[in-house]
mmCIF file of C-alpha atoms in Angstrom:
data_model
loop_
_atom_site.group_PDB
_atom_site.id
_atom_site.type_symbol
_atom_site.label_atom_id
_atom_site.label_comp_id
_atom_site.label_asym_id
_atom_site.label_seq_id
_atom_site.Cartn_x
_atom_site.Cartn_y
_atom_site.Cartn_z
ATOM 1 C CA UNK A 199 -40.846 -22.995 135.060
ATOM 2 C CA UNK A 200 -42.025 -21.251 137.783
ATOM 3 C CA UNK A 201 -45.901 -19.457 137.396
ATOM 4 C CA UNK A 202 -46.264 -16.211 138.154
ATOM 5 C CA UNK A 203 -49.103 -12.958 138.598
ATOM 6 C CA UNK A 204 -47.473 -9.547 137.577
ATOM 7 C CA UNK A 205 -49.969 -6.946 139.001
ATOM 8 C CA UNK A 206 -51.808 -6.545 135.468
ATOM 9 C CA UNK A 207 -53.324 -9.509 135.268
ATOM 10 C CA UNK A 208 -51.284 -11.197 133.374
ATOM 11 C CA UNK A 209 -49.164 -14.743 133.307
ATOM 12 C CA UNK A 210 -45.798 -15.414 132.529
ATOM 13 C CA UNK A 211 -45.313 -18.453 131.759
ATOM 14 C CA UNK A 212 -41.577 -20.599 130.567
ATOM 15 C CA UNK A 213 -43.801 -23.606 128.878
ATOM 16 C CA UNK A 214 -45.857 -21.789 127.018
ATOM 17 C CA UNK A 215 -42.984 -20.086 125.375
ATOM 18 C CA UNK A 216 -40.159 -22.356 125.364
ATOM 19 C CA UNK A 217 -39.533 -23.347 121.728
ATOM 20 C CA UNK A 218 -38.783 -26.959 122.757
ATOM 21 C CA UNK A 219 -41.486 -29.184 122.510
ATOM 22 C CA UNK A 220 -42.266 -31.435 125.679
ATOM 23 C CA UNK A 221 -42.404 -34.268 122.913
ATOM 24 C CA UNK A 222 -38.729 -33.805 122.024
ATOM 25 C CA UNK A 223 -37.228 -33.763 125.387
ATOM 26 C CA UNK A 224 -36.195 -37.978 127.004
ATOM 27 C CA UNK A 225 -38.824 -39.067 128.879
ATOM 28 C CA UNK A 226 -36.154 -38.442 132.732
ATOM 29 C CA UNK A 227 -35.990 -34.202 131.568
ATOM 30 C CA UNK A 228 -39.698 -34.947 130.597
ATOM 31 C CA UNK A 229 -40.394 -36.702 134.591
ATOM 32 C CA UNK A 230 -38.299 -33.828 135.838
ATOM 33 C CA UNK A 231 -40.095 -30.421 134.437
ATOM 34 C CA UNK A 232 -43.502 -32.326 135.352
ATOM 35 C CA UNK A 233 -42.438 -32.920 139.280
ATOM 36 C CA UNK A 234 -41.196 -28.724 138.832
ATOM 37 C CA UNK A 235 -44.561 -28.108 137.976
ATOM 38 C CA UNK A 236 -46.613 -30.077 140.279
ATOM 39 C CA UNK A 237 -43.937 -28.608 143.040
ATOM 40 C CA UNK A 238 -44.494 -24.527 141.563
ATOM 41 C CA UNK A 239 -48.243 -24.864 140.338
ATOM 42 C CA UNK A 240 -51.959 -25.952 141.851
ATOM 43 C CA UNK A 241 -54.902 -25.770 139.831
ATOM 44 C CA UNK A 242 -58.555 -25.708 142.248
ATOM 45 C CA UNK A 243 -61.485 -25.966 139.779
ATOM 46 C CA UNK A 244 -59.463 -25.052 136.805
ATOM 47 C CA UNK A 245 -57.955 -22.321 138.137
ATOM 48 C CA UNK A 246 -54.078 -22.687 138.464
ATOM 49 C CA UNK A 247 -52.695 -20.645 141.555
ATOM 50 C CA UNK A 248 -48.569 -20.714 142.360
ATOM 51 C CA UNK A 249 -48.214 -23.569 145.288
ATOM 52 C CA UNK A 250 -47.143 -20.429 148.344
ATOM 53 C CA UNK A 251 -44.799 -22.385 149.979
ATOM 54 C CA UNK A 252 -42.654 -22.833 146.556
ATOM 55 C CA UNK A 253 -43.119 -19.405 145.912
ATOM 56 C CA UNK A 254 -42.360 -15.791 146.369
ATOM 57 C CA UNK A 255 -45.371 -14.056 148.378
ATOM 58 C CA UNK A 256 -47.736 -12.366 146.027
ATOM 59 C CA UNK A 257 -48.087 -8.559 146.248
ATOM 60 C CA UNK A 258 -51.598 -7.484 146.377
ATOM 61 C CA UNK A 259 -53.087 -5.866 143.552
ATOM 62 C CA UNK A 260 -54.312 -2.528 145.777
ATOM 63 C CA UNK A 261 -52.240 -2.904 149.776
ATOM 64 C CA UNK A 262 -53.201 -1.674 152.698
ATOM 65 C CA UNK A 263 -57.104 -1.413 150.217
ATOM 66 C CA UNK A 264 -58.584 -4.359 151.714
ATOM 67 C CA UNK A 265 -60.444 -4.293 147.757
ATOM 68 C CA UNK A 266 -62.409 -6.894 146.093
ATOM 69 C CA UNK A 267 -59.741 -7.757 143.587
ATOM 70 C CA UNK A 268 -57.435 -9.143 145.886
ATOM 71 C CA UNK A 269 -60.049 -11.314 148.005
ATOM 72 C CA UNK A 270 -61.869 -13.322 145.865
ATOM 73 C CA UNK A 271 -60.205 -15.303 143.552
ATOM 74 C CA UNK A 272 -60.755 -18.469 144.811
ATOM 75 C CA UNK A 273 -64.062 -20.338 145.230
ATOM 76 C CA UNK A 274 -65.856 -21.548 148.024
ATOM 77 C CA UNK A 275 -68.078 -24.154 149.182
ATOM 78 C CA UNK A 276 -71.459 -23.106 150.100
ATOM 79 C CA UNK A 277 -72.534 -23.258 153.622
ATOM 80 C CA UNK A 278 -74.616 -26.396 153.622
ATOM 81 C CA UNK A 279 -71.402 -27.901 151.431
ATOM 82 C CA UNK A 280 -73.080 -29.159 148.655
ATOM 83 C CA UNK A 281 -72.213 -26.741 145.996
ATOM 84 C CA UNK A 282 -69.238 -24.706 145.099
ATOM 85 C CA UNK A 283 -69.295 -20.500 144.614
ATOM 86 C CA UNK A 284 -67.270 -18.760 142.864
ATOM 87 C CA UNK A 285 -65.524 -15.494 144.497
ATOM 88 C CA UNK A 286 -66.911 -13.688 141.907
ATOM 89 C CA UNK A 287 -70.955 -15.081 142.576
ATOM 90 C CA UNK A 288 -69.314 -13.702 146.231
ATOM 91 C CA UNK A 289 -69.572 -10.221 145.034
ATOM 92 C CA UNK A 290 -72.369 -10.478 143.292
ATOM 93 C CA UNK A 291 -74.462 -11.559 145.944
ATOM 94 C CA UNK A 292 -72.768 -9.024 148.581
ATOM 95 C CA UNK A 293 -74.522 -5.647 145.827
ATOM 96 C CA UNK A 294 -77.957 -8.115 145.584
ATOM 97 C CA UNK A 295 -77.665 -7.646 149.418
ATOM 98 C CA UNK A 296 -77.118 -4.209 149.510
ATOM 99 C CA UNK A 297 -80.367 -3.805 147.090
ATOM 100 C CA UNK A 298 -82.298 -5.572 149.539
ATOM 101 C CA UNK A 299 -81.214 -3.915 152.426
ATOM 102 C CA UNK A 300 -81.374 -0.290 150.561
ATOM 103 C CA UNK A 301 -84.976 -1.151 149.902
ATOM 104 C CA UNK A 302 -85.897 -2.746 153.441
ATOM 105 C CA UNK A 303 -85.015 0.464 154.905
ATOM 106 C CA UNK A 304 -87.075 2.744 152.604
ATOM 107 C CA UNK A 305 -90.177 0.414 154.242
ATOM 108 C CA UNK A 306 -88.745 1.323 157.552
ATOM 109 C CA UNK A 307 -88.656 4.915 156.879
ATOM 110 C CA UNK A 308 -92.169 5.113 155.066
ATOM 111 C CA UNK A 309 -93.466 3.163 158.948
ATOM 112 C CA UNK A 310 -92.541 5.760 160.567
ATOM 113 C CA UNK A 311 -93.742 8.420 158.672
ATOM 114 C CA UNK A 312 -97.036 6.621 159.266
ATOM 115 C CA UNK A 313 -96.103 6.716 162.867
ATOM 116 C CA UNK A 314 -95.975 10.564 162.341
ATOM 117 C CA UNK A 315 -98.550 10.991 160.195
ATOM 118 C CA UNK A 316 -101.078 8.824 162.816
ATOM 119 C CA UNK A 317 -99.779 11.162 165.570
ATOM 120 C CA UNK A 318 -99.955 14.484 163.807
ATOM 121 C CA UNK A 319 -103.490 13.296 163.540
ATOM 122 C CA UNK A 320 -104.034 12.610 167.176
ATOM 123 C CA UNK A 321 -102.734 15.730 168.218
ATOM 124 C CA UNK A 322 -104.582 17.600 165.836
ATOM 125 C CA UNK A 323 -107.731 15.910 166.998
ATOM 126 C CA UNK A 324 -106.755 16.553 170.983
ATOM 127 C CA UNK A 325 -106.292 20.158 170.313
ATOM 128 C CA UNK A 326 -109.920 20.828 169.136
ATOM 129 C CA UNK A 327 -111.753 18.480 172.367
ATOM 130 C CA UNK A 328 -113.853 21.670 174.311
ATOM 131 C CA UNK A 329 -112.365 20.093 177.782
ATOM 132 C CA UNK A 330 -111.789 23.238 179.960
ATOM 133 C CA UNK A 331 -112.858 25.292 177.639
ATOM 134 C CA UNK A 332 -114.663 27.266 179.974
ATOM 135 C CA UNK A 333 -111.526 28.107 182.334
ATOM 136 C CA UNK A 334 -110.639 32.274 182.659
ATOM 137 C CA UNK A 335 -108.554 34.453 183.177
ATOM 138 C CA UNK A 336 -104.751 33.704 182.511
ATOM 139 C CA UNK A 337 -105.132 30.288 183.785
ATOM 140 C CA UNK A 338 -107.637 30.182 180.849
ATOM 141 C CA UNK A 339 -105.359 31.995 178.153
ATOM 142 C CA UNK A 340 -102.405 29.519 179.169
ATOM 143 C CA UNK A 341 -104.803 26.449 178.805
ATOM 144 C CA UNK A 342 -106.101 28.023 175.229
ATOM 145 C CA UNK A 343 -102.844 28.166 174.524
ATOM 146 C CA UNK A 344 -101.900 24.948 175.330
ATOM 147 C CA UNK A 345 -104.255 23.222 172.824
ATOM 148 C CA UNK A 346 -103.453 25.645 170.246
ATOM 149 C CA UNK A 347 -99.842 24.000 170.771
ATOM 150 C CA UNK A 348 -100.728 20.958 169.773
ATOM 151 C CA UNK A 349 -102.104 21.933 166.327
ATOM 152 C CA UNK A 350 -99.129 23.436 165.878
ATOM 153 C CA UNK A 351 -96.615 20.499 166.717
ATOM 154 C CA UNK A 352 -99.321 18.866 164.670
ATOM 155 C CA UNK A 353 -98.342 20.570 161.614
ATOM 156 C CA UNK A 354 -94.602 20.361 162.923
ATOM 157 C CA UNK A 355 -94.661 16.342 162.694
ATOM 158 C CA UNK A 356 -96.735 16.558 159.182
ATOM 159 C CA UNK A 357 -94.394 18.472 157.787
ATOM 160 C CA UNK A 358 -91.636 16.000 158.875
ATOM 161 C CA UNK A 359 -93.105 13.313 157.225
ATOM 162 C CA UNK A 360 -93.133 15.331 153.849
ATOM 163 C CA UNK A 361 -89.740 15.137 154.460
ATOM 164 C CA UNK A 362 -89.278 12.704 155.751
ATOM 165 C CA UNK A 363 -90.943 11.146 152.031
ATOM 166 C CA UNK A 364 -89.315 12.873 150.097
ATOM 167 C CA UNK A 365 -85.588 13.265 151.033
ATOM 168 C CA UNK A 366 -85.593 9.584 152.853
ATOM 169 C CA UNK A 367 -87.907 7.384 151.788
ATOM 170 C CA UNK A 368 -88.587 8.026 147.696
ATOM 171 C CA UNK A 369 -84.532 8.746 146.939
ATOM 172 C CA UNK A 370 -83.770 5.110 149.095
ATOM 173 C CA UNK A 371 -86.281 3.415 146.909
ATOM 174 C CA UNK A 372 -86.110 5.217 143.468
ATOM 175 C CA UNK A 373 -81.607 4.866 143.726
ATOM 176 C CA UNK A 374 -80.776 1.953 141.459
ATOM 177 C CA UNK A 375 -84.173 1.106 140.024
ATOM 178 C CA UNK A 376 -85.025 -2.119 138.272
ATOM 179 C CA UNK A 377 -82.162 -1.933 135.556
ATOM 180 C CA UNK A 378 -79.505 -2.736 138.663
ATOM 181 C CA UNK A 379 -80.265 -6.552 139.046
ATOM 182 C CA UNK A 380 -80.297 -7.029 134.998
ATOM 183 C CA UNK A 381 -76.876 -5.032 134.659
ATOM 184 C CA UNK A 382 -75.620 -7.423 137.856
ATOM 185 C CA UNK A 383 -76.824 -10.192 136.078
ATOM 186 C CA UNK A 384 -74.743 -9.003 132.847
ATOM 187 C CA UNK A 385 -70.960 -8.880 134.711
ATOM 188 C CA UNK A 386 -72.115 -12.670 135.852
ATOM 189 C CA UNK A 387 -72.722 -13.853 132.546
ATOM 190 C CA UNK A 388 -69.575 -12.282 131.343
ATOM 191 C CA UNK A 389 -67.420 -13.885 134.199
ATOM 192 C CA UNK A 390 -69.391 -17.602 133.866
ATOM 193 C CA UNK A 391 -68.268 -17.674 130.210
ATOM 194 C CA UNK A 392 -64.985 -16.930 130.476
ATOM 195 C CA UNK A 393 -64.943 -19.030 133.321
ATOM 196 C CA UNK A 394 -66.286 -21.749 130.779
ATOM 197 C CA UNK A 395 -64.251 -21.151 128.510
ATOM 198 C CA UNK A 396 -61.446 -21.284 131.250
ATOM 199 C CA UNK A 397 -62.438 -25.380 132.093
ATOM 200 C CA UNK A 398 -62.769 -26.007 128.047
ATOM 201 C CA UNK A 399 -59.593 -25.146 127.192
ATOM 202 C CA UNK A 400 -58.036 -26.494 130.934
ATOM 203 C CA UNK A 401 -59.902 -30.108 129.478
ATOM 204 C CA UNK A 402 -58.163 -29.836 126.114
ATOM 205 C CA UNK A 403 -54.614 -29.174 127.788
ATOM 206 C CA UNK A 404 -55.488 -32.270 129.925
ATOM 207 C CA UNK A 405 -56.074 -34.410 126.671
ATOM 208 C CA UNK A 406 -53.262 -33.314 125.077
ATOM 209 C CA UNK A 407 -51.297 -33.991 128.254
ATOM 210 C CA UNK A 408 -52.815 -37.728 127.995
ATOM 211 C CA UNK A 409 -52.006 -37.636 123.894
ATOM 212 C CA UNK A 410 -48.801 -36.849 124.314
ATOM 213 C CA UNK A 411 -48.165 -39.581 127.387
ATOM 214 C CA UNK A 412 -49.372 -41.904 125.004
ATOM 215 C CA UNK A 413 -46.894 -40.860 121.921
ATOM 216 C CA UNK A 414 -43.848 -40.974 124.246
ATOM 217 C CA UNK A 415 -44.937 -44.504 125.412
ATOM 218 C CA UNK A 416 -45.094 -45.618 122.263
ATOM 219 C CA UNK A 417 -42.031 -44.577 120.957
ATOM 220 C CA UNK A 418 -39.507 -45.776 124.319
ATOM 221 C CA UNK A 419 -41.686 -49.107 123.724
ATOM 222 C CA UNK A 420 -40.260 -49.092 120.002
ATOM 223 C CA UNK A 421 -37.209 -47.769 120.497
ATOM 224 C CA UNK A 422 -36.472 -50.897 123.565
ATOM 225 C CA UNK A 423 -38.122 -53.531 120.653
ATOM 226 C CA UNK A 424 -35.219 -52.369 118.193
ATOM 227 C CA UNK A 425 -32.357 -52.638 121.044
ATOM 228 C CA UNK A 426 -33.224 -55.804 122.120
ATOM 229 C CA UNK A 427 -33.870 -56.843 118.433
ATOM 230 C CA UNK A 428 -37.434 -58.093 119.463
ATOM 231 C CA UNK A 429 -39.218 -56.857 116.434
ATOM 232 C CA UNK A 430 -38.655 -55.850 112.933
ATOM 233 C CA UNK A 431 -39.498 -52.058 113.230
ATOM 234 C CA UNK A 432 -36.935 -50.300 111.197
ATOM 235 C CA UNK A 433 -34.844 -46.492 112.442
ATOM 236 C CA UNK A 434 -37.787 -45.109 110.156
ATOM 237 C CA UNK A 435 -40.705 -46.479 112.480
ATOM 238 C CA UNK A 436 -38.474 -45.173 115.118
ATOM 239 C CA UNK A 437 -38.867 -41.890 113.219
ATOM 240 C CA UNK A 438 -42.693 -41.397 112.701
ATOM 241 C CA UNK A 439 -43.303 -42.632 116.556
ATOM 242 C CA UNK A 440 -40.548 -39.353 117.577
ATOM 243 C CA UNK A 441 -42.772 -37.213 114.711
ATOM 244 C CA UNK A 442 -46.027 -38.631 116.236
ATOM 245 C CA UNK A 443 -44.068 -37.619 119.653
ATOM 246 C CA UNK A 444 -43.073 -34.159 118.487
ATOM 247 C CA UNK A 445 -46.673 -32.933 117.490
ATOM 248 C CA UNK A 446 -48.190 -34.044 120.328
ATOM 249 C CA UNK A 447 -45.609 -31.907 122.614
ATOM 250 C CA UNK A 448 -46.801 -29.032 120.170
ATOM 251 C CA UNK A 449 -49.934 -29.649 120.194
ATOM 252 C CA UNK A 450 -49.683 -30.016 124.127
ATOM 253 C CA UNK A 451 -47.523 -26.520 124.055
ATOM 254 C CA UNK A 452 -50.609 -24.771 121.983
ATOM 255 C CA UNK A 453 -53.811 -26.230 124.384
ATOM 256 C CA UNK A 454 -51.492 -24.797 127.689
ATOM 257 C CA UNK A 455 -51.192 -21.331 125.683
ATOM 258 C CA UNK A 456 -54.845 -21.324 124.956
ATOM 259 C CA UNK A 457 -55.528 -22.061 128.232
ATOM 260 C CA UNK A 458 -53.073 -19.227 130.159
ATOM 261 C CA UNK A 459 -54.552 -16.705 127.337
ATOM 262 C CA UNK A 460 -58.040 -17.526 128.397
ATOM 263 C CA UNK A 461 -56.707 -17.272 132.685
ATOM 264 C CA UNK A 462 -55.326 -14.196 131.737
ATOM 265 C CA UNK A 463 -58.501 -12.849 129.931
ATOM 266 C CA UNK A 464 -60.630 -13.828 132.321
ATOM 267 C CA UNK A 465 -57.943 -12.300 135.414
ATOM 268 C CA UNK A 466 -57.813 -8.755 133.621
ATOM 269 C CA UNK A 467 -62.192 -8.714 133.594
ATOM 270 C CA UNK A 468 -62.284 -9.959 137.357
ATOM 271 C CA UNK A 469 -60.280 -7.764 138.034
ATOM 272 C CA UNK A 470 -61.811 -5.027 136.482
ATOM 273 C CA UNK A 471 -65.001 -6.033 137.161
ATOM 274 C CA UNK A 472 -64.717 -6.455 141.090
ATOM 275 C CA UNK A 473 -62.933 -2.682 140.920
ATOM 276 C CA UNK A 474 -66.466 -1.874 139.430
ATOM 277 C CA UNK A 475 -68.512 -3.573 142.095
ATOM 278 C CA UNK A 476 -66.196 -2.075 145.200
ATOM 279 C CA UNK A 477 -66.994 1.160 143.860
ATOM 280 C CA UNK A 478 -70.817 0.079 142.930
ATOM 281 C CA UNK A 479 -71.232 -0.391 146.653
ATOM 282 C CA UNK A 480 -69.337 2.770 148.330
ATOM 283 C CA UNK A 481 -71.703 4.734 146.885
ATOM 284 C CA UNK A 482 -74.620 2.416 147.796
ATOM 285 C CA UNK A 483 -73.260 3.233 151.452
ATOM 286 C CA UNK A 484 -72.418 6.657 150.832
ATOM 287 C CA UNK A 485 -75.901 7.221 149.680
ATOM 288 C CA UNK A 486 -77.739 5.538 152.716
ATOM 289 C CA UNK A 487 -75.275 7.563 155.027
ATOM 290 C CA UNK A 488 -75.956 10.910 153.323
ATOM 291 C CA UNK A 489 -79.810 10.070 153.781
ATOM 292 C CA UNK A 490 -79.606 8.383 156.804
ATOM 293 C CA UNK A 491 -77.985 12.078 158.146
ATOM 294 C CA UNK A 492 -80.824 14.089 156.517
ATOM 295 C CA UNK A 493 -82.962 12.240 158.387
ATOM 296 C CA UNK A 494 -81.565 12.434 161.777
ATOM 297 C CA UNK A 495 -80.777 16.278 160.772
ATOM 298 C CA UNK A 496 -85.024 16.799 159.916
ATOM 299 C CA UNK A 497 -85.475 14.909 163.263
ATOM 300 C CA UNK A 498 -83.263 17.909 165.356
ATOM 301 C CA UNK A 499 -85.265 20.662 163.034
ATOM 302 C CA UNK A 500 -88.976 18.687 164.006
ATOM 303 C CA UNK A 501 -87.493 19.304 168.152
ATOM 304 C CA UNK A 502 -86.690 22.479 167.486
ATOM 305 C CA UNK A 503 -89.831 23.517 166.037
ATOM 306 C CA UNK A 504 -91.614 21.335 168.735
ATOM 307 C CA UNK A 505 -89.673 23.363 171.469
ATOM 308 C CA UNK A 506 -90.680 26.891 169.630
ATOM 309 C CA UNK A 507 -94.023 25.753 170.054
ATOM 310 C CA UNK A 508 -94.318 25.604 173.505
ATOM 311 C CA UNK A 509 -92.071 28.686 174.074
ATOM 312 C CA UNK A 510 -95.522 30.746 174.515
ATOM 313 C CA UNK A 511 -96.960 27.775 177.128
ATOM 314 C CA UNK A 512 -93.762 28.417 179.071
ATOM 315 C CA UNK A 513 -94.486 32.760 178.705
ATOM 316 C CA UNK A 514 -97.294 32.053 179.753
ATOM 317 C CA UNK A 515 -96.987 30.113 182.572
ATOM 318 C CA UNK A 516 -94.596 31.638 184.104
ATOM 319 C CA UNK A 517 -97.375 35.219 184.063
ATOM 320 C CA UNK A 518 -100.000 32.913 185.838
ATOM 321 C CA UNK A 519 -100.740 34.890 189.060
ATOM 322 C CA UNK A 520 -104.044 33.260 191.271
ATOM 323 C CA UNK A 521 -103.900 36.876 192.588
ATOM 324 C CA UNK A 522 -104.391 38.466 189.349
ATOM 325 C CA UNK A 523 -107.063 35.578 188.378
ATOM 326 C CA UNK A 524 -109.034 36.021 191.281
ATOM 327 C CA UNK A 525 -109.700 39.636 191.361
ATOM 328 C CA UNK A 526 -110.272 39.193 187.051
ATOM 329 C CA UNK A 527 -113.017 36.859 188.047
ATOM 330 C CA UNK A 528 -114.474 39.147 190.683
ATOM 331 C CA UNK A 529 -114.461 42.077 188.701
ATOM 332 C CA UNK A 530 -116.474 39.988 186.206
ATOM 333 C CA UNK A 531 -119.153 38.332 188.404
ATOM 334 C CA UNK A 532 -119.367 40.703 191.704
ATOM 335 C CA UNK A 533 -123.057 41.280 192.619
ATOM 336 C CA UNK A 534 -122.165 43.966 194.819
ATOM 337 C CA UNK A 535 -119.527 45.094 196.945
ATOM 338 C CA UNK A 536 -121.625 46.347 200.231
ATOM 339 C CA UNK A 537 -120.695 43.591 203.569
ATOM 340 C CA UNK A 538 -123.323 42.444 205.373
ATOM 341 C CA UNK A 539 -123.878 43.431 209.231
ATOM 342 C CA UNK A 540 -125.224 42.980 212.869
ATOM 343 C CA UNK A 541 -128.959 43.380 212.497
ATOM 344 C CA UNK A 542 -130.160 46.383 214.939
ATOM 345 C CA UNK A 543 -132.329 45.031 218.180
#
């Protein structure tokens, strides 16, 4: 009476499909079947799993992919060990954490933008300071160009900050808005409702199992009393007890069947929803990757433009000629070219 998962998420449970009611089995056969169930299956938090030592190893639904749908079936204790967290809750928390990380990345880029804006402001302010404005000649031209390059560089950094805002920060903020958390809550409630139904169906199974045990015990007691003539029970009483035992067995079969149906539904929804969450996580990572790559592209462009603002400065610095500067200055400021000579006696 082994139970196995197929890759579509359905369950094959022989006890549900058997045409023979547990209540109609002899006590010895019933005990053997119960022992077989205990050896091949275990129920943890109302979810039934095969015992790994007694069944062939299950094949993963998505081998070699480390997919969500293969690794979050069991529940686990929270870090404090006080409450139980379902595997699905772990997946949902991953989604919510991803949303928070995305928000914090946007905040980081916002701080980067502020730095760029402040840097550009200071560069522009510095470029307008009239220090050494009286320098003349080729050195004066190079100095003036250096100051102008600060203004050009300031413009580059302003453009960089603007592009960061529109092409990196804004997309990070806008990706998956307020409705995202609502969607996650819908997933949470849907799976939680299926799990609650599973708990209810499991309770019904246990109740039916106890009722069957009681009916079986009553039948055995009456049969023994009849055999040793300890009571006036008639064969009709035995038949009535046997009918009740059979009915209890049928009820147990029905409850187990309903439980398995609920578990199968939960299984299927877990697979479908976990794969959707997996897709959403891939989408999130790829989106962030795309915009962070855009950040590095913009940064390289900024460096390139900054380099271009310095090229005229480099060229003019290479042209600085102290001799020429001296000539230019002399020509402009000379007061006469006659040299003094000794005075005659």
